Short mmCIF file of C-alpha atoms in Angstrom, two decimals:
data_model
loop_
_atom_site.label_atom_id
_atom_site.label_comp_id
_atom_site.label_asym_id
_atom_site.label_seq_id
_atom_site.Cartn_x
_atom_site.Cartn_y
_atom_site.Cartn_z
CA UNK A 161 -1.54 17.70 21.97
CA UNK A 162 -0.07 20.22 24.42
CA UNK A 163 2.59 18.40 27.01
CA UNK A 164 3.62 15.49 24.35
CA UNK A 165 5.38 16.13 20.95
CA UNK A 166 6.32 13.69 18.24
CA UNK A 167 8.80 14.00 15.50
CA UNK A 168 8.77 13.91 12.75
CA UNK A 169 4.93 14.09 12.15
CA UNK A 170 5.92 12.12 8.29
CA UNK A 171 8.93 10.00 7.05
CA UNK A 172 9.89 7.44 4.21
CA UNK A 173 12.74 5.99 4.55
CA UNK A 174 14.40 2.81 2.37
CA UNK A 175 14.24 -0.47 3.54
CA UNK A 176 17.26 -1.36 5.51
CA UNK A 177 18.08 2.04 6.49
CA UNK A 178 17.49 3.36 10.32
CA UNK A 179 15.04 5.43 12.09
CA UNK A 180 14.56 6.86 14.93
CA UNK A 181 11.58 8.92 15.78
CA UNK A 182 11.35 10.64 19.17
CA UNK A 183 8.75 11.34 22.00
CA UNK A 184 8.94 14.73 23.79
CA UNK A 185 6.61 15.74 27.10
CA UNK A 186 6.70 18.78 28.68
CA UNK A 187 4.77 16.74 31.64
CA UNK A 188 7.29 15.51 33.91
CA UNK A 189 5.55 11.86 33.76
CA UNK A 190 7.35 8.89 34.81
CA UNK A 191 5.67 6.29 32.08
CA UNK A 192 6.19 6.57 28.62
CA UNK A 193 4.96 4.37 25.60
CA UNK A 194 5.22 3.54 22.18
CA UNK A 195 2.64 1.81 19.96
CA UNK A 196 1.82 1.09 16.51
CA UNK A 197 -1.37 1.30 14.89
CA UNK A 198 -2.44 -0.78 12.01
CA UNK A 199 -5.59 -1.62 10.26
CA UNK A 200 -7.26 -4.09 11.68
CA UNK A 201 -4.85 -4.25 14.68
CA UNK A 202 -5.62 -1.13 16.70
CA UNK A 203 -2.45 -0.32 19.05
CA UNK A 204 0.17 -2.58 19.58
CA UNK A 205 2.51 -1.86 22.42
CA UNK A 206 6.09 -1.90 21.03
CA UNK A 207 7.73 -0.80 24.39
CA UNK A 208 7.12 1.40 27.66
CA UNK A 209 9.21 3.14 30.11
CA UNK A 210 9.02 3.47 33.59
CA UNK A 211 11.40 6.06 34.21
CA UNK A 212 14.97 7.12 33.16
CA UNK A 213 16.70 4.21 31.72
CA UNK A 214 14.11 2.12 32.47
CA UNK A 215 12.68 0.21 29.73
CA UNK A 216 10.53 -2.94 28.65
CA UNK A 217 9.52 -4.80 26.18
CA UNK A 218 5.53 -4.75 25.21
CA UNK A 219 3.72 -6.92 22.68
CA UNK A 220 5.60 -6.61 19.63
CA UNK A 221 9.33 -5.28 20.29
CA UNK A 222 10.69 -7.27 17.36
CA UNK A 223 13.13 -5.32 15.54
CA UNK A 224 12.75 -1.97 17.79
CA UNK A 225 14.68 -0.62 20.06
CA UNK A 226 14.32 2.51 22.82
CA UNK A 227 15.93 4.68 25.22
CA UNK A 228 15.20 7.05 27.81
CA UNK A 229 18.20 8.92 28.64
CA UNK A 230 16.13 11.84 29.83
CA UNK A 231 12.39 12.17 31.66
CA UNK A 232 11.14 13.95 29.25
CA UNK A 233 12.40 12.14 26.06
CA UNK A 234 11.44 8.93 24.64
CA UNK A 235 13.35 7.08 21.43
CA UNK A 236 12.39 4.56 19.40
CA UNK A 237 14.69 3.12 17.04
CA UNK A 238 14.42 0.72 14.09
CA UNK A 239 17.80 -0.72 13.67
CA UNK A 240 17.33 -1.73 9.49
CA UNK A 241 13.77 -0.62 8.96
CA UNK A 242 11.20 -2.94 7.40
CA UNK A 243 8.53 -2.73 4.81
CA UNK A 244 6.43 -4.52 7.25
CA UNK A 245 6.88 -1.68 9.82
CA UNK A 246 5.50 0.85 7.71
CA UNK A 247 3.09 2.12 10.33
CA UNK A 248 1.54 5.26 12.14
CA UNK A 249 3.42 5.45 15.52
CA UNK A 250 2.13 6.68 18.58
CA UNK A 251 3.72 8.46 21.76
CA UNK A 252 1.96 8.22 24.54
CA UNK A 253 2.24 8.93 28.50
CA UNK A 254 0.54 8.76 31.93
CA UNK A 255 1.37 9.97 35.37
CA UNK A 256 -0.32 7.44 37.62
CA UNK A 257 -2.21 4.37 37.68
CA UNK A 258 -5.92 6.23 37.95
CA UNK A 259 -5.04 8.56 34.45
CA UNK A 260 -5.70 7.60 30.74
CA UNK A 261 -3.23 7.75 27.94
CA UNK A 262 -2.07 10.75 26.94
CA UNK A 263 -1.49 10.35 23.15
CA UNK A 264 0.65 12.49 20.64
CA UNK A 265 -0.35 13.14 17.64
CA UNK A 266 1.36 9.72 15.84
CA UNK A 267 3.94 9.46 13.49
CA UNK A 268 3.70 8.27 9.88
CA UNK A 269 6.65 6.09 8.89
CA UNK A 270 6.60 4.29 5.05
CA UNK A 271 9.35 2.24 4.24
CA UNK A 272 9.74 1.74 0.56
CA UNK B 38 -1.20 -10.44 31.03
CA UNK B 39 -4.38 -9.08 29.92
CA UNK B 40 -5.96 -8.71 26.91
CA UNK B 41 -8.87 -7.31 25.13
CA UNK B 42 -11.49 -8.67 22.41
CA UNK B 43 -13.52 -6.29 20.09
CA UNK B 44 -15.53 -8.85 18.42
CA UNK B 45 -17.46 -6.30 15.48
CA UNK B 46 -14.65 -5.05 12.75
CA UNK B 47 -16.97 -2.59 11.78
CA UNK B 48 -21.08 -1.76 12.54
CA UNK B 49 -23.63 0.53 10.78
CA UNK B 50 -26.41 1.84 12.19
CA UNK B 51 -28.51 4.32 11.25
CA UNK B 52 -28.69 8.03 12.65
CA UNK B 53 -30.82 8.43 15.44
CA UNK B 54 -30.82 4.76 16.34
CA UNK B 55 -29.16 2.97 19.48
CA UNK B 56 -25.73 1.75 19.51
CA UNK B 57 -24.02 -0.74 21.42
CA UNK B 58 -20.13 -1.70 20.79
CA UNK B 59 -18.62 -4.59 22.41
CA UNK B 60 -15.56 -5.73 24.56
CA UNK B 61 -14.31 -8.31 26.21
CA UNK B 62 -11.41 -8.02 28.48
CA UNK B 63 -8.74 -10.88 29.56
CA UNK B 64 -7.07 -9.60 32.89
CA UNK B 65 -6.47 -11.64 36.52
CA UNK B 66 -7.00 -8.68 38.73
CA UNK B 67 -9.28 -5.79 39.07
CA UNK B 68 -8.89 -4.13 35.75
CA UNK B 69 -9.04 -0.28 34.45
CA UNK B 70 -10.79 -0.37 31.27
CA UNK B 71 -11.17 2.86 28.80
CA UNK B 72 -13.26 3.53 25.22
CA UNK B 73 -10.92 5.88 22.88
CA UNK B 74 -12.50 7.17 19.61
CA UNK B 75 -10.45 7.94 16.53
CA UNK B 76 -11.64 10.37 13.77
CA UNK B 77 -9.95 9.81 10.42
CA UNK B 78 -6.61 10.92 10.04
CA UNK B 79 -6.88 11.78 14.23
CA UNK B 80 -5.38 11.24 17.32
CA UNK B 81 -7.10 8.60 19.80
CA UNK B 82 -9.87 11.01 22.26
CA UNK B 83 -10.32 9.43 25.85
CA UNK B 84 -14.38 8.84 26.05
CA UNK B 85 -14.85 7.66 29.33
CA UNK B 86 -12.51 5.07 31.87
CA UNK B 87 -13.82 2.50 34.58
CA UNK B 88 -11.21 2.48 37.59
CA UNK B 89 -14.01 1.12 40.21
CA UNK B 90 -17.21 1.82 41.72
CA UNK B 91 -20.28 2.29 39.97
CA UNK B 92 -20.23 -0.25 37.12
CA UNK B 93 -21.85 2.22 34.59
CA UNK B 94 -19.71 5.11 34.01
CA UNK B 95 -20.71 8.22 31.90
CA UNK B 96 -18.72 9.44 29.85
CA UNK B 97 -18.70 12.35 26.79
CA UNK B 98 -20.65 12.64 24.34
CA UNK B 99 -23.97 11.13 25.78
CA UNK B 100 -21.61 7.89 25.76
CA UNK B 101 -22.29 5.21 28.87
CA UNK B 102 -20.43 1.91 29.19
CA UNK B 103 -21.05 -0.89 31.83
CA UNK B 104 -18.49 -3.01 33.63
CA UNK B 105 -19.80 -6.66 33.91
CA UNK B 106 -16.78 -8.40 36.05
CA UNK B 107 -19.20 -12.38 35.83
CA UNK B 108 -18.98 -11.50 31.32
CA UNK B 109 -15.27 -9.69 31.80
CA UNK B 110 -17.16 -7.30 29.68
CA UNK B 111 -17.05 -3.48 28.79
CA UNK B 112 -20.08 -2.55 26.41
CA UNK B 113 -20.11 1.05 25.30
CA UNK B 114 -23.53 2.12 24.65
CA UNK B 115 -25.24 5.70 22.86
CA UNK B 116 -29.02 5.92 22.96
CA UNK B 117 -29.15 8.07 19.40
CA UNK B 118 -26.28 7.66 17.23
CA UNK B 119 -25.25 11.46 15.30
CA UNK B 120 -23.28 11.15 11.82
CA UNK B 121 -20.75 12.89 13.96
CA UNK B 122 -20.24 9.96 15.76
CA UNK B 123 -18.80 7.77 12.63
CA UNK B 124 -15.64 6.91 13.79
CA UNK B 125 -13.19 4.13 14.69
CA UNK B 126 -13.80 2.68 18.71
CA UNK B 127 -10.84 1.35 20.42
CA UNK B 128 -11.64 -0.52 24.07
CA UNK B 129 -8.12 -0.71 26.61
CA UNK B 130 -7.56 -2.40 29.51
CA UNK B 131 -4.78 -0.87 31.79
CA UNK B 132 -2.92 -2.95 34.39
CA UNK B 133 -1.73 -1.19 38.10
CA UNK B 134 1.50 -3.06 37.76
CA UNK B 135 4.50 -3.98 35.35
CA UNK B 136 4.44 -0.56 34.52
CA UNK B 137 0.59 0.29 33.95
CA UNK B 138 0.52 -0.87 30.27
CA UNK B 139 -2.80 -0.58 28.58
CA UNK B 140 -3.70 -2.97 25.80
CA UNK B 141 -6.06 -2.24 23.20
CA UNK B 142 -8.52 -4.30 21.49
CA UNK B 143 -8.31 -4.20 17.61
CA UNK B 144 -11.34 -1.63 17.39
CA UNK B 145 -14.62 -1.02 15.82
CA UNK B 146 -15.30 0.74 13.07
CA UNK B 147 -18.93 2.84 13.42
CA UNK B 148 -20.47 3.77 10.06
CA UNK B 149 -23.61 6.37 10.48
CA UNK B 150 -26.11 5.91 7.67
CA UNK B 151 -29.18 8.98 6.88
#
């Protein structure tokens, strides 16, 4: 979607090995997300931002890590990825209280 | 923290027929609450958001959902369901502090039969 970028759009990666996949908007927002989506799970909030170096934990920040160094960019790191983080990964971010999500497009990550 | 039920994994219902999908929502103050659709293989479409107000909201495609604060409930309703609309439903609830996080439910799956 135009504003928000993810890359890469694919990766497989071994286990043990780490990632990091990034989050890029072009929409000078102040919050920034990441989830995971899973069957049967829908979107799990792995961790938000609420502005440069500002960072928290969501539902299930086990094993991940972030940073937000700039406004417009958003990292999420697995340290030693994880079969059981083989996921799609979604960017997303909002300017205010009153707006929906913005997504990106998501992020396919297998870990073989 | 808040939270969000969808209670139906998956419904089918046949084309031109009515459609409701459910939600439940777990939050201590006045929540926002959204319906996102997923296509296969897509990104997550906003179809319509409840900040406050009127309790039934309108939203795209011929979509309506009603905000029932005494049932903490979000139904999203379609009078005539189109094969189009086969898709995966995902209700949020969004939070005006700690950061305006929005938790999803764990969706709906809509299958469209002829």
């Amino acid at each position: 979607d135009a504003g928000i970028t993810q890359s890469p759009r694919h990766k497989v990666t071994e286990t043990g090995t780490p990632v990091t996949l990034r989050c890029h908007q072009t929409e000078n927002h102040r919050y920034m997300y990441w989830y995971r989506q899973d069957p049967g799970h829908g979107l799990r909030l792995i961790h938000y931002s609420y502005g440069v170096k500002d960072t928290d934990k969501g539902e299930v920040s086990d094993g991940y890590s972030v940073s937000r160094s700039k406004t417009e960019d958003f990292l999420l790191t697995l340290e030693s990825a994880t079969s059981s983080q083989t996921s799609v990964y979604f960017c997303a971010i909002v300017g205010d209280a009153n707006s929906p999500l913005h997504f990106g497009n998501g992020t396919r990550l297998t870990v073989t | 923290a808040q939270s969000v039920t969808q209670p139906d994994i998956h419904i089918t219902v046949s084309e031109g027929a009515s459609l409701e999908l459910r939600c439940n929502y777990s939050y201590g103050a006045t929540p926002y609450l959204f319906w996102y659709v997923q296509s296969p293989g897509q990104g997550l479409q906003l179809l319509l958001k409840y900040f406050s107000g009127d309790t039934l909201v309108q939203g795209i495609k011929g979509f309506e959902a009603e905000f029932k604060r005494s049932q903490s409930s979000f139904n999203l309703r379609k009078p005539s369901v189109h094969w189009s609309d086969a898709a995966e439903y995902f209700c949020a609830v969004g939070a005006e502090t700690g950061g305006f996080k929005t938790i999803f439910g764990a969706g709906t799956r809509l299958f469209v039969k002829a």
